[in-house]
Amino acid sequence: MTAELSRRTFLVGAGAGAATAVFGVHRAAALTPTPVPAPSMTTTTGAPQLLAAHCCVLGAPMAQPVLRAETMQVSAVVSEPAMVKVLAWPADDPAEVVESLWTPTAKGLDAANPVNVAKFRMAPGTGAAPGEWHWRGYVAKLGTSPTAELAAAYSTDSIVRVIPARPAPWTAAAFSVAAGSCTQIAHPGQSDRPIVAAGSIAAARPAFFVHMGDTSYVDTWTEFLQDTSAHLYTKFATGMRRHFLQPDLANLYNMIPVRMVLDDHDSGPDNSYAANVYPQARRVFADIAAGTSFNNTGYELTHPSAPSYDTWASGAAQFWLLDNRLWRDTPGMHPQSFNGQGYASQLGATQRSWLLSSLAESDAPVKIIFSPRTFKEFYAAGEQQEILDWITGKLSGSPRVNGTVVFVTGDMHAGAVWKLSPTRPVYELLCGPIFNTTYHTTTALTDWQAAWGYQTRFLNTIDGAPGRAISFAWGRLDIGSDSSLTINLLRDDGTVLYSEHIDQNPRLPIRTAR
């Protein structure tokens, strides 16, 4: 059984199987809602309100994929077409205020239903390490002239948002980062359900949070039109806005910067790949979600300033954020090969080459790779071997990567920690979903426990033995001032399900300057 088929065998949708068994195919089709336009994204007229805002600090200067200064990227969700600006300042020096220009909200592709989100970057250095930063957003009527009239016309939600302190790159200091995936947002018109993990992540005060995709499952919202590019754009924009307006997530993003990447439910059809992703969905992500490195007007995958993958550094750690959809090979084909095994890559040749070369170039003692798809389950055996051999030299005898390496993954609606090498500190932390009511069967977890190989540490069941998975979990990585690393898998309420401490041995030097 292939990994792709096994995923569908393992996932048990709430009531989906039962409906097919009782009513048959024709009955199920009769229950499908008649498509209607997505609800309007405008909720006020002539009095714009700031409904939610979030930010990311795009990474410290790195050679790949794009040389850039550390800077703050902002996204603000507004109640109607408007203009937005942000003031940001170091927490210990409130007089040093950085002010953005007034930026109009995006129109999107549907002129009758503009997206009403303003996304922009602050001046380079805004939000930079090591100190804590505070920031506030302001809105004004669209078209208001930048004069005294504008100064008297703006409003704000009065929330002072936070970018927590974190160490500058290549310095020895303790800090934490958090990660998770899969947030099943209620459809418009339905009540929001609590997302408990969001409060636990905020309470942990990580330096940043990485959301590894599947932000709303908008692709399953069959009641909304998707027969034209404009309708499809509006449908995905509705879902992305709803993600940022969900109260628990909104509170999290008020306190913690976020890095984001697409997964299949954000990018196109279920189990999507480069050849069938929706360009409109990619544009929605670029228009709305802060924490995305790509942003070019043509939304071209290979544009030099627009790769969806990225790398950055903080303290003793370097981070990689991968994309398993926009660059992924077509399933069933075998354009890549390693050690005599042909395979379809989860990364694509370009992204994989970038990952391997940048891992080899890095002398960071801790290397953390955020991959939306589960490495041990969804990466083909040949690609797993190629990546792990590059790191460990198990097959070639030529290891090219030093330090501790952790793949932090999602998508699979389960949690696990296991060691990927018998001789080197190379691990995978599978953490999620943050909130999703699709569970795994007992048989699935038993099969995984047997099949996942070397030193499976933990599956997120109540007692640690194979059984029905706890649906809601997230991950936290604690980087020590001594370059040690602690991997934590937590229940949504913050209970630690599993923790493992890894000392750096031999200890690698920390550079004081880049």
Short mmCIF file of C-alpha atoms in Angstrom, two decimals:
data_model
loop_
_atom_site.label_atom_id
_atom_site.label_comp_id
_atom_site.label_asym_id
_atom_site.label_seq_id
_atom_site.Cartn_x
_atom_site.Cartn_y
_atom_site.Cartn_z
CA MET A 1 0.00 0.00 0.00
CA THR A 2 1.45 3.37 -0.96
CA ALA A 3 1.85 6.27 1.47
CA GLU A 4 -0.74 8.28 -0.44
CA LEU A 5 -3.33 5.50 -0.31
CA SER A 6 -2.53 4.62 3.27
CA ARG A 7 -3.25 8.17 4.41
CA ARG A 8 -6.81 7.87 3.17
CA THR A 9 -7.21 4.44 4.70
CA PHE A 10 -6.00 5.73 8.05
CA LEU A 11 -8.16 8.86 8.19
CA VAL A 12 -11.71 8.37 9.38
CA GLY A 13 -13.89 11.40 8.57
CA ALA A 14 -16.65 12.21 11.03
CA GLY A 15 -19.71 10.51 9.62
CA ALA A 16 -18.47 10.45 6.02
CA GLY A 17 -18.15 6.69 5.74
CA ALA A 18 -21.44 6.08 7.47
CA ALA A 19 -23.31 8.41 5.12
CA THR A 20 -22.05 6.57 2.06
CA ALA A 21 -22.91 3.17 3.53
CA VAL A 22 -26.48 4.10 4.44
CA PHE A 23 -27.55 6.35 1.59
CA GLY A 24 -25.35 5.26 -1.30
CA VAL A 25 -23.74 7.48 -3.89
CA HIS A 26 -26.94 9.05 -5.22
CA ARG A 27 -28.21 10.04 -1.80
CA ALA A 28 -24.87 11.62 -0.85
CA ALA A 29 -24.90 13.69 -4.04
CA ALA A 30 -28.44 14.89 -3.29
CA LEU A 31 -27.25 16.29 0.03
CA THR A 32 -24.56 18.45 -1.60
CA PRO A 33 -25.46 22.14 -1.11
CA THR A 34 -26.25 24.27 -4.13
CA PRO A 35 -23.21 26.50 -4.65
CA VAL A 36 -23.71 30.15 -3.76
CA PRO A 37 -21.34 33.14 -3.74
CA ALA A 38 -19.07 33.44 -0.70
CA PRO A 39 -20.40 35.85 1.93
CA SER A 40 -19.28 39.45 1.67
CA MET A 41 -16.00 40.33 3.34
CA THR A 42 -17.27 43.86 4.00
CA THR A 43 -19.02 44.29 7.36
CA THR A 44 -19.18 48.09 7.67
CA THR A 45 -19.76 51.03 5.33
CA GLY A 46 -17.92 54.31 5.74
CA ALA A 47 -16.47 53.43 9.14
CA PRO A 48 -13.60 50.95 8.67
CA GLN A 49 -12.56 48.86 11.65
CA LEU A 50 -9.40 46.88 12.32
CA LEU A 51 -10.72 43.36 12.92
CA ALA A 52 -7.42 41.48 13.39
CA ALA A 53 -3.72 41.85 12.68
CA HIS A 54 -0.67 39.63 12.74
CA CYS A 55 2.99 39.94 11.84
CA CYS A 56 6.17 38.10 11.11
CA VAL A 57 9.78 39.13 11.39
CA LEU A 58 11.35 37.79 8.22
CA GLY A 59 14.71 36.33 8.99
CA ALA A 60 18.14 37.71 9.57
CA PRO A 61 20.39 38.18 6.53
CA MET A 62 21.03 34.84 4.85
CA ALA A 63 22.60 34.09 1.50
CA GLN A 64 19.72 31.88 0.37
CA PRO A 65 17.15 32.10 -1.03
CA VAL A 66 17.12 35.91 -0.94
CA LEU A 67 19.62 38.24 0.70
CA ARG A 68 17.60 40.62 2.88
CA ALA A 69 17.68 42.57 6.11
CA GLU A 70 15.64 41.42 9.07
CA THR A 71 12.31 43.20 8.86
CA MET A 72 8.72 43.10 10.01
CA GLN A 73 5.91 42.02 7.70
CA VAL A 74 2.34 42.99 8.71
CA SER A 75 -1.11 41.84 7.68
CA ALA A 76 -4.26 43.62 8.87
CA VAL A 77 -7.83 42.38 8.32
CA VAL A 78 -10.24 45.30 7.90
CA SER A 79 -14.05 45.54 7.81
CA GLU A 80 -14.23 47.35 4.44
CA PRO A 81 -11.90 48.82 1.81
CA ALA A 82 -9.61 51.15 3.73
CA MET A 83 -6.05 52.31 4.35
CA VAL A 84 -3.85 50.83 7.07
CA LYS A 85 -0.66 51.90 8.81
CA VAL A 86 1.37 50.52 11.71
CA LEU A 87 3.46 52.09 14.45
CA ALA A 88 6.13 49.87 16.01
CA TRP A 89 8.64 50.58 18.78
CA PRO A 90 11.18 48.78 21.01
CA ALA A 91 9.53 47.94 24.33
CA ASP A 92 12.42 49.48 26.28
CA ASP A 93 12.43 52.68 24.19
CA PRO A 94 8.85 53.74 23.28
CA ALA A 95 10.08 57.04 21.87
CA GLU A 96 11.86 55.27 18.99
CA VAL A 97 8.75 54.80 16.88
CA VAL A 98 8.88 53.36 13.36
CA GLU A 99 5.87 54.36 11.26
CA SER A 100 4.76 52.73 8.04
CA LEU A 101 3.14 54.45 5.10
CA TRP A 102 -0.63 54.28 4.71
CA THR A 103 -1.33 51.15 2.63
CA PRO A 104 -4.63 50.38 0.87
CA THR A 105 -6.31 47.04 1.40
CA ALA A 106 -6.13 44.45 -1.38
CA LYS A 107 -8.93 44.18 -3.92
CA GLY A 108 -8.41 40.57 -4.92
CA LEU A 109 -9.92 39.14 -8.10
CA ASP A 110 -13.61 39.71 -7.39
CA ALA A 111 -14.49 43.38 -7.81
CA ALA A 112 -17.85 42.79 -6.10
CA ASN A 113 -16.24 41.39 -2.95
CA PRO A 114 -12.81 42.94 -2.18
CA VAL A 115 -10.60 41.04 0.22
CA ASN A 116 -10.06 43.99 2.65
CA VAL A 117 -6.65 42.95 3.93
CA ALA A 118 -3.56 45.18 3.88
CA LYS A 119 -0.21 43.36 3.83
CA PHE A 120 3.07 45.24 3.76
CA ARG A 121 6.61 45.40 5.14
CA MET A 122 7.96 47.92 7.61
CA ALA A 123 11.34 49.63 7.24
CA PRO A 124 14.30 47.24 7.49
CA GLY A 125 15.29 46.61 11.09
CA THR A 126 11.77 46.99 12.49
CA GLY A 127 11.12 44.19 14.98
CA ALA A 128 14.74 43.05 14.86
CA ALA A 129 16.38 41.01 17.62
CA PRO A 130 17.28 40.95 20.39
CA GLY A 131 14.77 43.12 22.28
CA GLU A 132 10.98 42.94 22.56
CA TRP A 133 8.91 45.13 20.26
CA HIS A 134 5.38 46.50 20.49
CA TRP A 135 3.12 47.60 17.64
CA ARG A 136 -0.35 48.96 16.84
CA GLY A 137 -2.42 49.17 13.69
CA TYR A 138 -4.57 52.06 12.47
CA VAL A 139 -7.21 52.34 9.74
CA ALA A 140 -8.67 55.23 7.78
CA LYS A 141 -11.24 55.63 5.04
CA LEU A 142 -10.01 54.75 1.59
CA GLY A 143 -9.03 57.83 -0.36
CA THR A 144 -8.62 60.13 2.65
CA SER A 145 -5.93 62.68 1.79
CA PRO A 146 -2.67 62.48 3.80
CA THR A 147 -3.20 65.78 5.60
CA ALA A 148 -4.65 66.92 8.89
CA GLU A 149 -7.92 65.41 7.67
CA LEU A 150 -6.29 61.97 7.72
CA ALA A 151 -4.75 62.53 11.14
CA ALA A 152 -8.23 63.12 12.55
CA ALA A 153 -9.92 60.31 10.61
CA TYR A 154 -8.09 57.17 11.66
CA SER A 155 -9.17 54.60 14.23
CA THR A 156 -7.62 51.56 15.90
CA ASP A 157 -8.71 48.56 17.93
CA SER A 158 -6.46 49.82 20.78
CA ILE A 159 -4.59 46.51 21.03
CA VAL A 160 -0.84 46.81 21.56
CA ARG A 161 0.61 43.71 19.94
CA VAL A 162 3.91 42.07 20.85
CA ILE A 163 7.02 40.66 19.20
CA PRO A 164 8.77 38.78 22.06
CA ALA A 165 12.49 39.17 22.71
CA ARG A 166 14.70 36.61 21.07
CA PRO A 167 18.47 36.23 20.64
CA ALA A 168 20.26 37.79 17.71
CA PRO A 169 21.65 35.29 15.21
CA TRP A 170 24.76 33.37 16.23
CA THR A 171 24.58 34.41 19.91
CA ALA A 172 24.38 32.05 22.88
CA ALA A 173 21.01 32.58 24.60
CA ALA A 174 18.06 30.37 25.54
CA PHE A 175 14.75 30.66 23.67
CA SER A 176 11.84 28.57 22.40
CA VAL A 177 9.86 28.22 19.19
CA ALA A 178 6.47 26.56 18.67
CA ALA A 179 4.94 24.73 15.70
CA GLY A 180 1.79 23.00 14.60
CA SER A 181 -0.51 22.41 11.65
CA CYS A 182 -4.12 21.85 10.66
CA THR A 183 -6.70 24.29 12.08
CA GLN A 184 -10.24 23.36 11.11
CA ILE A 185 -12.07 26.70 11.04
CA ALA A 186 -15.86 26.84 11.18
CA HIS A 187 -17.66 27.84 8.00
CA PRO A 188 -18.99 31.40 7.83
CA GLY A 189 -22.36 31.54 9.53
CA GLN A 190 -21.37 28.83 12.03
CA SER A 191 -20.10 29.43 15.56
CA ASP A 192 -16.37 29.41 16.20
CA ARG A 193 -15.17 26.40 18.16
CA PRO A 194 -12.51 26.90 20.85
CA ILE A 195 -8.94 26.23 19.73
CA VAL A 196 -7.36 25.49 23.10
CA ALA A 197 -3.86 24.99 21.71
CA ALA A 198 -3.71 28.64 20.63
CA GLY A 199 -3.91 29.79 24.27
CA SER A 200 -1.29 27.25 25.38
CA ILE A 201 1.11 28.32 22.65
CA ALA A 202 0.67 31.98 23.58
CA ALA A 203 1.23 31.18 27.28
CA ALA A 204 4.52 29.43 26.45
CA ARG A 205 5.85 32.74 25.04
CA PRO A 206 7.91 31.29 22.16
CA ALA A 207 9.97 33.64 20.02
CA PHE A 208 7.74 32.74 17.09
CA PHE A 209 5.15 30.21 15.97
CA VAL A 210 5.28 28.24 12.71
CA HIS A 211 1.94 27.22 11.19
CA MET A 212 2.73 24.44 8.73
CA GLY A 213 -0.42 24.73 6.64
CA ASP A 214 -4.05 23.62 6.36
CA THR A 215 -5.24 26.85 7.90
CA SER A 216 -8.98 26.54 7.28
CA TYR A 217 -9.86 23.57 4.99
CA VAL A 218 -11.68 25.99 2.74
CA ASP A 219 -11.37 23.53 -0.15
CA THR A 220 -14.12 21.46 1.53
CA TRP A 221 -16.55 24.40 1.63
CA THR A 222 -18.67 23.11 -1.24
CA GLU A 223 -21.44 25.65 -0.66
CA PHE A 224 -19.29 28.43 -2.16
CA LEU A 225 -18.91 29.04 -5.89
CA GLN A 226 -15.61 28.10 -7.48
CA ASP A 227 -16.41 28.06 -11.19
CA THR A 228 -14.26 31.09 -12.10
CA SER A 229 -10.89 32.41 -11.02
CA ALA A 230 -12.55 35.30 -9.18
CA HIS A 231 -14.92 33.01 -7.29
CA LEU A 232 -12.10 30.62 -6.40
CA TYR A 233 -9.94 33.48 -5.15
CA THR A 234 -12.83 34.81 -3.04
CA LYS A 235 -13.54 31.37 -1.59
CA PHE A 236 -9.94 30.88 -0.44
CA ALA A 237 -9.72 34.49 0.77
CA THR A 238 -12.84 33.95 2.88
CA GLY A 239 -11.20 30.96 4.54
CA MET A 240 -7.90 32.71 5.16
CA ARG A 241 -9.62 35.76 6.66
CA ARG A 242 -11.69 33.48 8.88
CA HIS A 243 -8.50 31.85 10.15
CA PHE A 244 -7.12 35.18 11.32
CA LEU A 245 -10.47 36.26 12.78
CA GLN A 246 -10.96 33.10 14.86
CA PRO A 247 -10.79 34.53 18.42
CA ASP A 248 -8.24 32.13 19.93
CA LEU A 249 -5.93 32.36 16.93
CA ALA A 250 -6.33 36.14 16.78
CA ASN A 251 -5.24 36.39 20.43
CA LEU A 252 -2.24 34.15 19.72
CA TYR A 253 -1.16 36.29 16.77
CA ASN A 254 -1.50 39.43 18.92
CA MET A 255 1.25 38.05 21.16
CA ILE A 256 3.48 35.96 18.88
CA PRO A 257 4.82 36.48 15.33
CA VAL A 258 3.96 33.71 12.89
CA ARG A 259 5.69 32.04 9.95
CA MET A 260 3.35 30.29 7.51
CA VAL A 261 3.48 27.99 4.50
CA LEU A 262 0.80 26.44 2.30
CA ASP A 263 -0.35 22.85 2.54
CA ASP A 264 -2.86 21.09 0.28
CA HIS A 265 -6.06 22.49 1.82
CA ASP A 266 -4.65 26.01 1.32
CA SER A 267 -3.31 25.51 -2.18
CA GLY A 268 -5.72 23.48 -4.27
CA PRO A 269 -7.32 20.06 -4.39
CA ASP A 270 -6.67 17.54 -1.64
CA ASN A 271 -3.17 16.05 -1.92
CA SER A 272 -2.11 18.83 -4.30
CA TYR A 273 1.26 19.17 -6.03
CA ALA A 274 3.04 21.67 -8.27
CA ALA A 275 1.19 20.72 -11.45
CA ASN A 276 -2.33 21.12 -10.05
CA VAL A 277 -2.21 23.84 -7.38
CA TYR A 278 -4.58 26.75 -7.89
CA PRO A 279 -2.73 29.97 -8.78
CA GLN A 280 -5.61 31.85 -7.16
CA ALA A 281 -5.04 30.07 -3.84
CA ARG A 282 -1.33 30.91 -3.94
CA ARG A 283 -2.20 34.53 -4.63
CA VAL A 284 -4.59 34.58 -1.64
CA PHE A 285 -1.77 33.35 0.60
CA ALA A 286 0.60 36.00 -0.74
CA ASP A 287 -2.04 38.72 -0.37
CA ILE A 288 -3.22 37.90 3.15
CA ALA A 289 -0.79 35.84 5.25
CA ALA A 290 2.17 37.57 6.88
CA GLY A 291 5.10 35.26 7.41
CA THR A 292 5.28 34.20 3.78
CA SER A 293 8.55 35.01 2.06
CA PHE A 294 7.19 34.94 -1.49
CA ASN A 295 5.50 38.04 -2.83
CA ASN A 296 5.64 39.00 -6.49
CA THR A 297 2.94 40.51 -8.67
CA GLY A 298 2.89 37.65 -11.15
CA TYR A 299 2.75 34.92 -8.48
CA GLU A 300 5.33 33.01 -10.49
CA LEU A 301 6.72 29.99 -8.72
CA THR A 302 10.26 30.41 -10.03
CA HIS A 303 10.48 34.19 -9.70
CA PRO A 304 13.84 34.90 -7.96
CA SER A 305 12.25 36.96 -5.19
CA ALA A 306 9.34 34.62 -4.66
CA PRO A 307 10.32 31.14 -3.45
CA SER A 308 7.86 29.81 -0.87
CA TYR A 309 10.65 28.12 1.09
CA ASP A 310 13.04 30.04 3.33
CA THR A 311 15.83 29.91 5.90
CA TRP A 312 16.77 32.23 8.77
CA ALA A 313 18.72 32.19 12.02
CA SER A 314 18.18 33.04 15.68
CA GLY A 315 20.55 32.34 18.54
CA ALA A 316 22.34 29.01 18.13
CA ALA A 317 19.73 27.73 15.66
CA GLN A 318 19.12 27.99 11.96
CA PHE A 319 15.63 27.29 10.64
CA TRP A 320 14.34 26.05 7.31
CA LEU A 321 10.72 26.34 6.19
CA LEU A 322 9.89 23.97 3.34
CA ASP A 323 7.03 23.80 0.84
CA ASN A 324 5.62 20.35 0.04
CA ARG A 325 2.96 21.51 -2.44
CA LEU A 326 4.05 24.29 -4.79
CA TRP A 327 7.29 22.49 -5.68
CA ARG A 328 6.23 18.85 -5.25
CA ASP A 329 6.61 16.37 -8.13
CA THR A 330 3.53 14.81 -9.68
CA PRO A 331 2.61 11.64 -7.74
CA GLY A 332 3.13 8.42 -9.66
CA MET A 333 6.02 9.79 -11.69
CA HIS A 334 9.69 9.16 -10.84
CA PRO A 335 11.75 12.12 -12.06
CA GLN A 336 14.26 11.84 -9.17
CA SER A 337 16.44 8.93 -8.11
CA PHE A 338 18.88 7.95 -5.39
CA ASN A 339 20.76 4.70 -4.78
CA GLY A 340 18.91 3.09 -7.69
CA GLN A 341 15.46 4.12 -6.44
CA GLY A 342 13.31 6.37 -8.60
CA TYR A 343 10.88 8.61 -6.76
CA ALA A 344 8.54 11.58 -6.90
CA SER A 345 9.96 14.28 -4.66
CA GLN A 346 7.99 16.05 -1.93
CA LEU A 347 10.33 19.03 -2.44
CA GLY A 348 11.15 19.06 -6.15
CA ALA A 349 14.72 19.05 -7.43
CA THR A 350 15.28 22.82 -7.05
CA GLN A 351 14.10 23.08 -3.45
CA ARG A 352 15.83 19.86 -2.38
CA SER A 353 19.15 21.01 -3.84
CA TRP A 354 18.76 24.33 -2.00
CA LEU A 355 17.97 22.51 1.27
CA LEU A 356 20.95 20.16 1.06
CA SER A 357 23.45 22.83 0.07
CA SER A 358 22.29 25.29 2.72
CA LEU A 359 22.37 22.58 5.41
CA ALA A 360 25.97 21.81 4.45
CA GLU A 361 26.90 25.49 4.50
CA SER A 362 25.43 26.08 7.95
CA ASP A 363 27.56 25.83 11.07
CA ALA A 364 24.61 26.45 13.42
CA PRO A 365 24.75 23.84 16.23
CA VAL A 366 20.96 23.35 16.03
CA LYS A 367 19.23 22.93 12.68
CA ILE A 368 15.42 22.83 12.63
CA ILE A 369 13.57 22.00 9.41
CA PHE A 370 9.84 22.76 9.27
CA SER A 371 8.20 20.46 6.71
CA PRO A 372 4.40 20.49 6.33
CA ARG A 373 4.30 16.83 5.30
CA THR A 374 5.41 14.01 7.61
CA PHE A 375 8.96 13.09 6.64
CA LYS A 376 8.87 9.43 7.70
CA GLU A 377 5.47 8.71 6.15
CA PHE A 378 5.08 10.82 3.01
CA TYR A 379 8.63 11.30 1.69
CA ALA A 380 9.54 8.47 -0.68
CA ALA A 381 12.14 6.01 0.60
CA GLY A 382 14.66 7.22 -1.98
CA GLU A 383 14.25 10.86 -0.96
CA GLN A 384 14.48 9.99 2.75
CA GLN A 385 17.70 8.09 2.08
CA GLU A 386 19.16 10.90 -0.03
CA ILE A 387 18.48 13.57 2.61
CA LEU A 388 19.55 11.44 5.58
CA ASP A 389 22.70 10.23 3.82
CA TRP A 390 23.62 13.84 3.06
CA ILE A 391 23.32 14.58 6.77
CA THR A 392 24.80 11.41 8.27
CA GLY A 393 26.89 9.77 5.53
CA LYS A 394 25.35 6.40 6.39
CA LEU A 395 25.46 5.12 2.80
CA SER A 396 28.17 7.26 1.24
CA GLY A 397 30.47 7.52 4.24
CA SER A 398 30.64 11.31 3.69
CA PRO A 399 28.48 13.25 6.19
CA ARG A 400 28.07 16.86 5.12
CA VAL A 401 25.99 18.33 7.96
CA ASN A 402 27.04 18.86 11.57
CA GLY A 403 25.11 19.49 14.77
CA THR A 404 21.62 18.39 15.81
CA VAL A 405 18.98 18.20 13.06
CA VAL A 406 15.23 18.02 13.72
CA PHE A 407 12.48 17.71 11.13
CA VAL A 408 9.33 19.32 12.54
CA THR A 409 6.34 18.07 10.56
CA GLY A 410 2.55 18.04 10.36
CA ASP A 411 -0.33 17.14 8.02
CA MET A 412 -0.87 13.65 9.47
CA HIS A 413 -3.21 14.37 12.43
CA ALA A 414 -0.98 12.59 14.92
CA GLY A 415 2.01 13.23 17.12
CA ALA A 416 5.27 11.32 17.39
CA VAL A 417 8.92 11.75 18.19
CA TRP A 418 11.48 9.39 16.78
CA LYS A 419 15.15 9.20 15.94
CA LEU A 420 16.04 8.97 12.26
CA SER A 421 19.67 7.84 12.68
CA PRO A 422 21.23 5.25 15.01
CA THR A 423 24.48 7.21 15.22
CA ARG A 424 23.65 10.90 14.82
CA PRO A 425 21.25 13.30 16.61
CA VAL A 426 18.71 13.46 13.76
CA TYR A 427 15.07 13.46 14.85
CA GLU A 428 11.53 14.04 13.63
CA LEU A 429 8.84 15.75 15.71
CA LEU A 430 5.38 15.19 14.21
CA CYS A 431 3.00 17.64 15.90
CA GLY A 432 -0.63 18.19 15.20
CA PRO A 433 -3.30 18.80 14.44
CA ILE A 434 -3.89 22.00 16.37
CA PHE A 435 -7.63 21.43 15.84
CA ASN A 436 -9.23 18.91 13.51
CA THR A 437 -12.01 16.41 14.17
CA THR A 438 -10.70 13.81 11.71
CA TYR A 439 -9.18 11.02 13.83
CA HIS A 440 -7.03 7.99 13.12
CA THR A 441 -8.07 4.39 13.62
CA THR A 442 -6.45 2.09 16.18
CA THR A 443 -5.23 -0.12 13.32
CA ALA A 444 -3.51 2.83 11.68
CA LEU A 445 -1.56 3.75 14.79
CA THR A 446 -0.53 0.15 15.38
CA ASP A 447 0.74 -0.05 11.80
CA TRP A 448 2.67 3.20 12.17
CA GLN A 449 4.26 2.06 15.43
CA ALA A 450 5.57 -1.02 13.61
CA ALA A 451 6.51 0.63 10.32
CA TRP A 452 8.11 3.94 11.23
CA GLY A 453 11.38 2.29 12.01
CA TYR A 454 14.29 3.29 14.11
CA GLN A 455 13.46 4.22 17.71
CA THR A 456 9.90 5.52 17.56
CA ARG A 457 9.77 7.47 20.82
CA PHE A 458 6.09 8.27 21.20
CA LEU A 459 2.72 8.38 19.52
CA ASN A 460 0.21 10.87 20.89
CA THR A 461 -2.12 8.40 22.49
CA ILE A 462 -3.35 8.77 26.05
CA ASP A 463 -0.98 6.15 27.51
CA GLY A 464 1.76 6.19 24.88
CA ALA A 465 0.73 2.83 23.44
CA PRO A 466 -0.92 2.32 20.05
CA GLY A 467 -4.54 3.39 20.18
CA ARG A 468 -6.86 6.17 19.10
CA ALA A 469 -4.86 9.35 18.57
CA ILE A 470 -5.39 12.48 20.60
CA SER A 471 -6.55 14.90 17.95
CA PHE A 472 -5.12 18.14 19.27
CA ALA A 473 -1.39 18.63 19.85
CA TRP A 474 1.49 21.00 19.11
CA GLY A 475 5.28 21.09 19.37
CA ARG A 476 7.79 23.23 21.24
CA LEU A 477 11.54 23.29 20.76
CA ASP A 478 13.68 24.75 23.55
CA ILE A 479 17.15 25.86 22.45
CA GLY A 480 19.54 26.26 25.37
CA SER A 481 22.27 28.84 25.83
CA ASP A 482 24.68 25.88 25.70
CA SER A 483 23.35 24.89 22.25
CA SER A 484 21.39 21.98 23.69
CA LEU A 485 17.91 21.19 22.41
CA THR A 486 14.77 19.86 24.09
CA ILE A 487 12.03 18.44 21.88
CA ASN A 488 8.54 18.66 23.40
CA LEU A 489 5.22 17.24 22.18
CA LEU A 490 2.29 18.79 24.02
CA ARG A 491 -1.44 18.26 24.28
CA ASP A 492 -3.56 21.26 23.28
CA ASP A 493 -3.98 22.25 26.96
CA GLY A 494 -0.19 22.48 27.39
CA THR A 495 0.31 19.09 29.07
CA VAL A 496 3.68 17.66 28.03
CA LEU A 497 3.09 14.30 26.36
CA TYR A 498 6.75 13.61 25.61
CA SER A 499 10.04 15.44 26.10
CA GLU A 500 13.59 14.58 25.10
CA HIS A 501 16.75 16.56 25.84
CA ILE A 502 19.69 16.45 23.42
CA ASP A 503 23.09 17.76 24.42
CA GLN A 504 25.34 19.12 21.71
CA ASN A 505 28.27 16.75 21.50
CA PRO A 506 30.75 17.65 20.31
CA ARG A 507 29.83 21.22 21.09
CA LEU A 508 30.06 23.49 18.06
CA PRO A 509 31.21 27.09 18.23
CA ILE A 510 28.73 29.97 18.19
CA ARG A 511 29.78 32.86 16.01
CA THR A 512 29.41 36.32 17.48
CA ALA A 513 28.94 37.98 14.09
CA ARG A 514 27.76 36.96 10.67
#
